[in-house]
Amino acid sequence: MLLAGLLAAACSSSSGGNDAGPEDAADGAAGADGDAEQADGDAGQADGNDDQAGDASGDPGQQHRPYLGILQFDVRHNLQDDSCLARDDCHLSLENEDDIAGWLGQIAAATDLAVLHWDRSVPWLVFAAEVPAGGDRVAFYDSRLDDGLRAWIDAFAAHFAALPHRYLALTPLNGVRDSISPARIDGSDDIAVAASCPVLAPGTQVQFSYDTGNGQQQASFDLQRAFTNFTLYLHDKLHPEYLALLIEANIFKNNCPEQWTDLVELYRAVHDAVRAEVGAGVKLFATLTFKDLLAYEVDRCVPLQFEDCTGSPSPPNYPQPDPLACFPLDLSALADLDQGDRLDLLALSFYPDALVMAVGEENLLRVYAEDWDGSSPCLMRAPYIPFSDPFAALERFGWHKPVAMAEIGARSCPTLAYLQEGNNTMILQPGADLSSQAFWLEHGLSTAEQRHFEFYVQSFLRDYRPIGLWTVRQGLLDPFIFSVFNTFSCMGLYDDQGQPKSSVTDTWEAHRH
């Protein structure tokens, strides 16, 4: 998920940029559109058991309930208006640091799959050290972690022990998926360690500096070794059944195509080292963005029909989408990572609002001027295109191993996002409502049951308030970060007051039992 890690990237002076398209920020795809060449042949042809739960082709005639989980993110802020400036208390947090045990208890009440989606800074220097011969890995690294992070991880250890199934997702990449994750140096510092699109191959020595308060300190770590140590520590601490070693890997392929081979080699090296330690009982894999595997682009599917915002909106006049044109597939990233049978399952990250398909009652994309005051009419608008089922394309993947939904979410409200093209800046407002969120939740869960997904992870338990445009206009937030945070603001099963969202909450509960 792009949401996590962005704040650290924004505050780190040497963090790289990103090439994510504005349509992704506006419509909730956690990544950038890519034009990578389509893979030759089918991915996932390693020997697999065709009747194993999770085969992408599935059997619609049989039902199988996947394990259900929810990502742990609990976004809190007071940026809906600028009153925090006068009080000097503006804040934005991604994780619940004050009562993580209580928050995980709320998640546990709605799930049977414990999830830790580690998309925050990594204490690289802690894990640069090797465990002494004969030493206990967990005790050694616990003693090196700062107190706050160790307590936070301990809360997840209790959470994982309390639920029947466990999923741990890790990545060496930052939230934008174009560089290495920032370093956590102590309880408050997140230090960028590399520019955009760095060398990542096994053996890479990452060198960076940070301010200790008494001057600059030079530091370095071996990327492969430190990430392997970090992974094995959390494995031993949490005992996951499912372990992702990369999150949304194909976004990095889109952002940094020349460094993709480096990342693949790093994944293979870490995979092999972890496999040798944890044995065959843990499923190892990388997560991939479904939209990029589908090679979906709305203009190639059905081009949007824009009109001026005068009078009532014209009724849609679109042709019925051609699934082969809409979802031509690019399975190259899947094939690269699975080489040597290194993906135990196909784990998808999917934010279906990015398809811009009409599935609810609020089906207009509106475009406003950069200086929009919140009340003036839009400049232009376009109705969403007709629905075409993206999950049907799984039958063309040629994948015969398990499948899982590693993260998914759809919005229940219109949100705002910035569109920047050259020197021109506009504000987008893609429509959404409760009916569209309920549609995607029901369709996703039903598909997961029919196609025998092993697990299904909802992106948010609870909504949070949208962030105000003033944060960009006064330089507090970058337009891209503003857009991404607002995109995810109303994907929860409950509203920002913790109240059920009627059909959405009911749908989730119906599929739990």
CSV table of C-alpha atoms in Angstrom, one decimal, residues 412 433-443 492-495 499-511:
chain,number,residue,atom,x,y,z
A,412,SER,CA,-17.5,5.0,-0.2
A,433,ASP,CA,-20.6,6.1,-2.7
A,434,LEU,CA,-21.7,3.4,-0.3
A,435,SER,CA,-23.2,1.4,-3.1
A,436,SER,CA,-20.0,1.2,-5.1
A,437,GLN,CA,-18.0,0.2,-2.0
A,438,ALA,CA,-20.6,-2.5,-1.2
A,439,PHE,CA,-20.5,-3.7,-4.8
A,440,TRP,CA,-16.7,-4.2,-4.8
A,441,LEU,CA,-16.7,-5.8,-1.4
A,442,GLU,CA,-19.4,-8.3,-2.3
A,443,HIS,CA,-17.8,-9.0,-5.7
A,492,GLY,CA,-13.1,1.3,5.9
A,493,LEU,CA,-15.8,-1.1,7.0
A,494,TYR,CA,-16.8,1.5,9.6
A,495,ASP,CA,-17.0,5.2,9.4
A,499,GLN,CA,-20.2,3.3,13.3
A,500,PRO,CA,-21.1,0.5,10.9
A,501,LYS,CA,-21.5,1.4,7.2
A,502,SER,CA,-24.7,-0.5,6.8
A,503,SER,CA,-24.4,-2.6,3.6
A,504,VAL,CA,-20.6,-2.6,3.7
A,505,THR,CA,-20.3,-3.8,7.3
A,506,ASP,CA,-23.1,-6.3,6.8
A,507,THR,CA,-21.5,-7.8,3.7
A,508,TRP,CA,-18.2,-8.4,5.5
A,509,GLU,CA,-20.0,-10.0,8.4
A,510,ALA,CA,-22.1,-12.2,6.1
A,511,HIS,CA,-18.9,-13.6,4.5
